[in-house]
Coordinates of C-alpha atoms and ligand atoms in Angstrom, one line a residue:
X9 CA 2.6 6.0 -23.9
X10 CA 6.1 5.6 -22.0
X11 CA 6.1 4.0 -18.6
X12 CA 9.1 5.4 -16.2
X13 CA 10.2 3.3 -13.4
X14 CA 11.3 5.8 -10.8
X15 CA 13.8 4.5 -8.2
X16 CA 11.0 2.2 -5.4
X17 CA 9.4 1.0 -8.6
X18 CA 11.5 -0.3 -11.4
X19 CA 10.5 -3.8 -11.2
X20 CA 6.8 -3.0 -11.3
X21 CA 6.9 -0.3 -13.8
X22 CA 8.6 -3.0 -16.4
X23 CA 6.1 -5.4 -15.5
X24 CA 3.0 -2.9 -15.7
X25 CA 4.6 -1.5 -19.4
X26 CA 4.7 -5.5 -20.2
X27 CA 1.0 -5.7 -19.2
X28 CA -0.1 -2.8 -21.0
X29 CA 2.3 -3.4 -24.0
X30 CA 3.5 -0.2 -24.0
X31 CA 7.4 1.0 -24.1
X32 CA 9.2 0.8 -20.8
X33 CA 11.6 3.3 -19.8
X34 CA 15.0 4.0 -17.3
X35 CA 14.9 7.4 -15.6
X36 CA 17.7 8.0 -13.8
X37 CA 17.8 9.1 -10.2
X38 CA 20.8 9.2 -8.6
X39 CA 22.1 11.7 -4.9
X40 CA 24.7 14.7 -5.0
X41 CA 27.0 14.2 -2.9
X42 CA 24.7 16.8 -0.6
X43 CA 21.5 14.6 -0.9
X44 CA 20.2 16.6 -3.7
X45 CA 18.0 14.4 -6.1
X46 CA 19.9 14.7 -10.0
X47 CA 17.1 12.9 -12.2
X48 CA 17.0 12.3 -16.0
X49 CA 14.8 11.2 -18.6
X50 CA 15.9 8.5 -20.7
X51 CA 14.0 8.8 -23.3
X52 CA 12.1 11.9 -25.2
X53 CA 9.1 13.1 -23.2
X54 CA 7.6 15.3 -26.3
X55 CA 4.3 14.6 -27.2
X56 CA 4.2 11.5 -25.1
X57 CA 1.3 10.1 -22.6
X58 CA 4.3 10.1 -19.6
X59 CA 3.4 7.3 -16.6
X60 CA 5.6 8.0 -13.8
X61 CA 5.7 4.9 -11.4
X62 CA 6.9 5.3 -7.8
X63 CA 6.1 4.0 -4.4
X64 CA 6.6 6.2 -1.6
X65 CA 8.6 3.3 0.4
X66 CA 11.3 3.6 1.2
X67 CA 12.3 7.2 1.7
X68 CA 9.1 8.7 1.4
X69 CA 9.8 12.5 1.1
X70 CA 12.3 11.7 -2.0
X71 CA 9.7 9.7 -3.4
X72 CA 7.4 12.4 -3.2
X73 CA 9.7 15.3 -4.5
X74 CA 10.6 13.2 -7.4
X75 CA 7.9 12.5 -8.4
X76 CA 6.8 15.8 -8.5
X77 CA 10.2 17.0 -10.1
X78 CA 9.4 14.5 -12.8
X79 CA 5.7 15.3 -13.4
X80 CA 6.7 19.4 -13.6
X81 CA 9.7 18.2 -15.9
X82 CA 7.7 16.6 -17.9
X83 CA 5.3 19.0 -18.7
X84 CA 7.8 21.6 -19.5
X85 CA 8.8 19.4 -22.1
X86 CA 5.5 18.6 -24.0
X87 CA 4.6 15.6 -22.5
X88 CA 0.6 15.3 -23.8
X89 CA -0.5 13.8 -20.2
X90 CA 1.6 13.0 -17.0
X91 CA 0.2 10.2 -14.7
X92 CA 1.5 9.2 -11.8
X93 CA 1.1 5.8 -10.4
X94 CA 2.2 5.8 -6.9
X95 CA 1.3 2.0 -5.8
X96 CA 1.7 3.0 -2.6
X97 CA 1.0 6.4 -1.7
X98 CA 2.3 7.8 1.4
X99 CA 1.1 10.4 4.4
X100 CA -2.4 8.6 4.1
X101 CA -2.2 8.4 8.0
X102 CA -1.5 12.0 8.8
X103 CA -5.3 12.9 8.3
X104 CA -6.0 14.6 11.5
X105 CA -4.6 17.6 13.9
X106 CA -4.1 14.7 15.9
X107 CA -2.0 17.4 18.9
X108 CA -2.3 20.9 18.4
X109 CA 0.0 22.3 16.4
X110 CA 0.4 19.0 14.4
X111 CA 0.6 19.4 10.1
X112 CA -1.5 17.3 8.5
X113 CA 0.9 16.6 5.7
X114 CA -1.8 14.4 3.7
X115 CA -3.0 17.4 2.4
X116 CA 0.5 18.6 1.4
X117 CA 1.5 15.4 -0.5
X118 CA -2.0 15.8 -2.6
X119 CA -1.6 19.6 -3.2
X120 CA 2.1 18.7 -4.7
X121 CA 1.0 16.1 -6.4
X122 CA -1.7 17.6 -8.1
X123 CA 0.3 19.1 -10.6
X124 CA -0.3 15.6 -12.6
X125 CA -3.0 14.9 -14.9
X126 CA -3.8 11.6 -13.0
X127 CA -3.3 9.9 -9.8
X128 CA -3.2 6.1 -10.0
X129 CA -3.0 4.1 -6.5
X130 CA -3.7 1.3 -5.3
X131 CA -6.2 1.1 -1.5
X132 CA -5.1 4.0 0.0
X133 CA -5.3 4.5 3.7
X134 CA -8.6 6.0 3.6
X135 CA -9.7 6.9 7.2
X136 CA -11.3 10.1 8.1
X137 CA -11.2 10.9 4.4
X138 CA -13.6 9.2 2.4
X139 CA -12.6 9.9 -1.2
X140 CA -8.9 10.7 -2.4
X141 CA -10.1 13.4 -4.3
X142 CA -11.0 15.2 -0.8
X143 CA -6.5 15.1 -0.9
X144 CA -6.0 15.0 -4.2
X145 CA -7.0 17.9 -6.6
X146 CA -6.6 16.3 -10.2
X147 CA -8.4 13.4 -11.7
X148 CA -7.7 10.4 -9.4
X149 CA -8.3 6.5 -9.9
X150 CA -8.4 4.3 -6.5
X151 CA -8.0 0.5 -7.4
X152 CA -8.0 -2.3 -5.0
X153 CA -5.8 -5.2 -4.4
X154 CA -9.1 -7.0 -3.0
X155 CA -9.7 -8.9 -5.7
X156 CA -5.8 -10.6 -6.1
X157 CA -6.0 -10.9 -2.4
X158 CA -8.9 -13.5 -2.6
X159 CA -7.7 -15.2 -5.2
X160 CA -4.5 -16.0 -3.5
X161 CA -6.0 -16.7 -0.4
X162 CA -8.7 -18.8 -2.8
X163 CA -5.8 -20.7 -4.2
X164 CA -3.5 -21.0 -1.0
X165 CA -5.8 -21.4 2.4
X166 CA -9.4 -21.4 1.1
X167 CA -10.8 -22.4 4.8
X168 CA -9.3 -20.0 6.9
X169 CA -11.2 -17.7 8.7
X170 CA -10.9 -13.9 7.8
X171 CA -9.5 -11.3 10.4
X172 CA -9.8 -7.5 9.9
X173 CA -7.3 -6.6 13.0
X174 CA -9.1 -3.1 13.5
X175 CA -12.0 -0.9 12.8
X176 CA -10.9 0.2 9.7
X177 CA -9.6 -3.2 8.1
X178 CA -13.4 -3.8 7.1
X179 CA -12.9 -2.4 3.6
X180 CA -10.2 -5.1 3.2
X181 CA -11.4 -8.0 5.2
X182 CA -15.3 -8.1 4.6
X183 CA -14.4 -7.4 1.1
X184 CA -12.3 -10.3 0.7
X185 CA -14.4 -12.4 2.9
X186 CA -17.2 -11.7 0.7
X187 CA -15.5 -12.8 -2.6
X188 CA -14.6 -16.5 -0.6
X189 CA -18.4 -16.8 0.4
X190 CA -17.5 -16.0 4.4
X191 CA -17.8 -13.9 6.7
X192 CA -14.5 -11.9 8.0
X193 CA -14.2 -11.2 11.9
X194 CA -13.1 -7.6 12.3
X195 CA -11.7 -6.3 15.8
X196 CA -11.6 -3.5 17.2
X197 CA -8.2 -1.3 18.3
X198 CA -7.1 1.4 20.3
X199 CA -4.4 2.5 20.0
X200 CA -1.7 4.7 22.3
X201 CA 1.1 5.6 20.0
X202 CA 2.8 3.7 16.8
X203 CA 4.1 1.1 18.5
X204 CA 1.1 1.0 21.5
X205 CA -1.9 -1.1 20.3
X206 CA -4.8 -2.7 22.0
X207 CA -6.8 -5.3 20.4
X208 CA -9.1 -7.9 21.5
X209 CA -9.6 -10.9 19.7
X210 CA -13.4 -12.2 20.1
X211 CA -14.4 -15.0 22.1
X212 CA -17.5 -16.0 20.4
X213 CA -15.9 -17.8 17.4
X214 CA -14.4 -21.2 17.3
X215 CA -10.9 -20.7 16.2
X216 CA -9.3 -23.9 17.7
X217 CA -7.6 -25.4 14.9
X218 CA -8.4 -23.6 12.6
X219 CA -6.1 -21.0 9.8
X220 CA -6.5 -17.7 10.1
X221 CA -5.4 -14.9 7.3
X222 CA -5.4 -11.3 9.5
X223 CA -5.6 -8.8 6.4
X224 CA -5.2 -5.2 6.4
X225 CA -4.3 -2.5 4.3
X226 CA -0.4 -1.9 5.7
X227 CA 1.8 -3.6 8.0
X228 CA 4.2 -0.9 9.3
X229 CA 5.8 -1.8 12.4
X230 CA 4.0 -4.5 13.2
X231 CA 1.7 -4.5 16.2
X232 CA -1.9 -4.0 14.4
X233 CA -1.0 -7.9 13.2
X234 CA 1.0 -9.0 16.5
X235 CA -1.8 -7.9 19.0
X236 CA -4.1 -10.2 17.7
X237 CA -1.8 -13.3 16.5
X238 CA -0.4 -13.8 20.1
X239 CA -4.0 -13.7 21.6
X240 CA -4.9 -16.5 18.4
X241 CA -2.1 -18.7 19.0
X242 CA -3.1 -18.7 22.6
X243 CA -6.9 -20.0 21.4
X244 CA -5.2 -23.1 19.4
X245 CA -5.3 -21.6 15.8
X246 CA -3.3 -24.3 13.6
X247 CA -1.8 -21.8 10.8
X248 CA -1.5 -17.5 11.1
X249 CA -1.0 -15.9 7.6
X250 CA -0.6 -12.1 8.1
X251 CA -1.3 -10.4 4.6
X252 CA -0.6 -6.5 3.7
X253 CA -1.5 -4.7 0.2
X254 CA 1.3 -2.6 1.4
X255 CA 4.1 -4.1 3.3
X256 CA 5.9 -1.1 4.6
X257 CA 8.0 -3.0 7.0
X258 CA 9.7 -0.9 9.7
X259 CA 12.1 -2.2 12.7
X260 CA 12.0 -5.3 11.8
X261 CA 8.2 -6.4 11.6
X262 CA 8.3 -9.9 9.7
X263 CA 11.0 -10.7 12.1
X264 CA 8.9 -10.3 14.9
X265 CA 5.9 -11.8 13.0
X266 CA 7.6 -14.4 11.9
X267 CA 9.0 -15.5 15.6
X268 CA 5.2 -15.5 16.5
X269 CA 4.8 -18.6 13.9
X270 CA 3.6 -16.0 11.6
X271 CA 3.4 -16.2 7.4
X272 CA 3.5 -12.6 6.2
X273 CA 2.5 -12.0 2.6
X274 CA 2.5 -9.1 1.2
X275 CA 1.3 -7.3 -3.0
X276 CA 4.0 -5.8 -4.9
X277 CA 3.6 -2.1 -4.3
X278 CA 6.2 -2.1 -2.5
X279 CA 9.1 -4.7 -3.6
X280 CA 9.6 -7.1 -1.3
X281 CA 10.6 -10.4 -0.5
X282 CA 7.6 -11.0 0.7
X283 CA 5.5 -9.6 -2.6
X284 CA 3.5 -12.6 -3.7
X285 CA 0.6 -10.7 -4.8
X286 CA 1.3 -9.1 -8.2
X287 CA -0.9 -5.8 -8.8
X288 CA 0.9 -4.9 -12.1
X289 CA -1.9 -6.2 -14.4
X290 CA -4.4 -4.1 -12.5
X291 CA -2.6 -0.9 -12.7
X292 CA -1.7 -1.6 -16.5
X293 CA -5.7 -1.8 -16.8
X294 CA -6.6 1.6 -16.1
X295 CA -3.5 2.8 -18.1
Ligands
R5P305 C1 -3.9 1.9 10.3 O1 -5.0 2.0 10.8 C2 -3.6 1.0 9.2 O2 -4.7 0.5 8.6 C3 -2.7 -0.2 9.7 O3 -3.5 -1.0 10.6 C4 -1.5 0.3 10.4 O4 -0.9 1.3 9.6 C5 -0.6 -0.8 10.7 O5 0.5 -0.2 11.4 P1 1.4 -1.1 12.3 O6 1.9 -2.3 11.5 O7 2.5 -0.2 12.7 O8 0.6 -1.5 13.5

């Protein structure tokens, strides 16, 4: 088996091919000067079991196409079996027609990327699908972060009180929740547009000085975690962790969390500062 690190995942894709003691590999991506993608193999993919690791943050549609570039590439050149690990995997949200006329490009992303063998990810944002494979055509394998997630929280703020910030965050925060021996508090939101939100924080719990993690499975720009953490703050909470499997990031979200009193935390999927989670022995698992 040879593990390449495409460009979002270098880091993890070392440490995943250090998990699963198997050889690491560059692969070279570089830009034309016209913004075409000019990608190369380092290493001989004949006869190989080829793992192609690559988050689709940042730049999602070059993610995308090179990873697909790589995976047909691949196989043109005798790999045995292409997987690709995509830690991250992008367009989850764009599951409905949500305005007439409007593509939903989830199903795009898994028709292109069904030229691979496998599908490794790690909680995808599954809404009004209920199995990847309904996206996906080829073998998939959905793993969860749930498990580090509880251990850190375990280890770091083993009182505070669970918050799933919306309807959806259940799969993250009752999970967790139930792995510490509580129970989580999930809201409920509404929301307008990607930066509009409503969320209500409940009354019936006694969160006067108390911590509180908010978990859910992305923080994009923001909002889904601020919504609640300003109504918290108001009702005394001591200490706010905010923690994402995928900390996407965008116009300037820990900023703004962290001006809130906010302690955002994030998994590796995508690199970040913030990455204190490390999901690379999970994915070398299922390798
Ligand atoms: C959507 O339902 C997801 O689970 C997240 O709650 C959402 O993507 C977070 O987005 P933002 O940080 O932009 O509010």
């Amino acid at each position: 088996m040879i593990i390449f690190g495409l460009r979002n995942s270098v880091k993890l894709a070392k440490s995943i091919a250090k998990h699963a003691r198997a050889q690491f590999s560059e692969f070279n991506s570089q830009n034309f000067p016209d913004g075409e993608s000019h990608l190369r193999f380092m290493k001989s993919v004949k006869n190989q079991h080829v793992v192609l690791v690559n988050s689709f943050h940042p730049n999602p549609n070059d993610a995308l196409i090179e990873l697909v570039f790589a995976t047909q590439a691949a196989n043109d050149s005798g790999a045995k079996k292409v997987t690709v690990v995509a830690p991250y995997l992008g367009y989850m949200r764009q599951d409905k027609e949500f305005s007439p006329g409007e593509v939903v490009s989830s199903r795009y992303m898994g028709l292109l990327l069904s030229c691979a063998d496998e599908v490794v990810t790690i909680d995808p944002h599954l809404h009004r699908y209920k199995k990847l494979g309904e996206v996906i055509e080829t073998k998939t394998r959905r793993l969860s972060a749930n498990e580090d997630i509880a251990k850190y929280i375990k280890k770091n703020h083993p009182k505070a009180i669970i918050v799933g910030p919306d309807g959806e965050s259940y799969q993250w925060a009752e999970h967790i929740a139930e792995k510490l021996h509580h129970h989580a508090v999930v809201l409920r939101k509404k929301r307008y547009n990607s930066t509009t939100v409503r969320i209500k924080v409940k009354e019936d719990v006694d969160w006067k000085g108390k911590d509180v993690v908010v978990v859910d499975d992305i923080i994009s720009t923001g909002h889904t975690m601020i919504e609640p953490i300003k109504q918290l703050k108001q009702k005394g909470v001591k200490k706010i962790y905010c923690i994402a499997v995928h900390g996407v990031f965008v116009l300037d979200a820990v900023k703004r969390l962290q001006k809130l009193g906010a302690n955002v935390i994030c998994t590796n999927t995508i690199e970040r500062k913030e990455s204190k989670i490390d999901v690379a022995e999970l994915i070398s698992r299922v390798l």
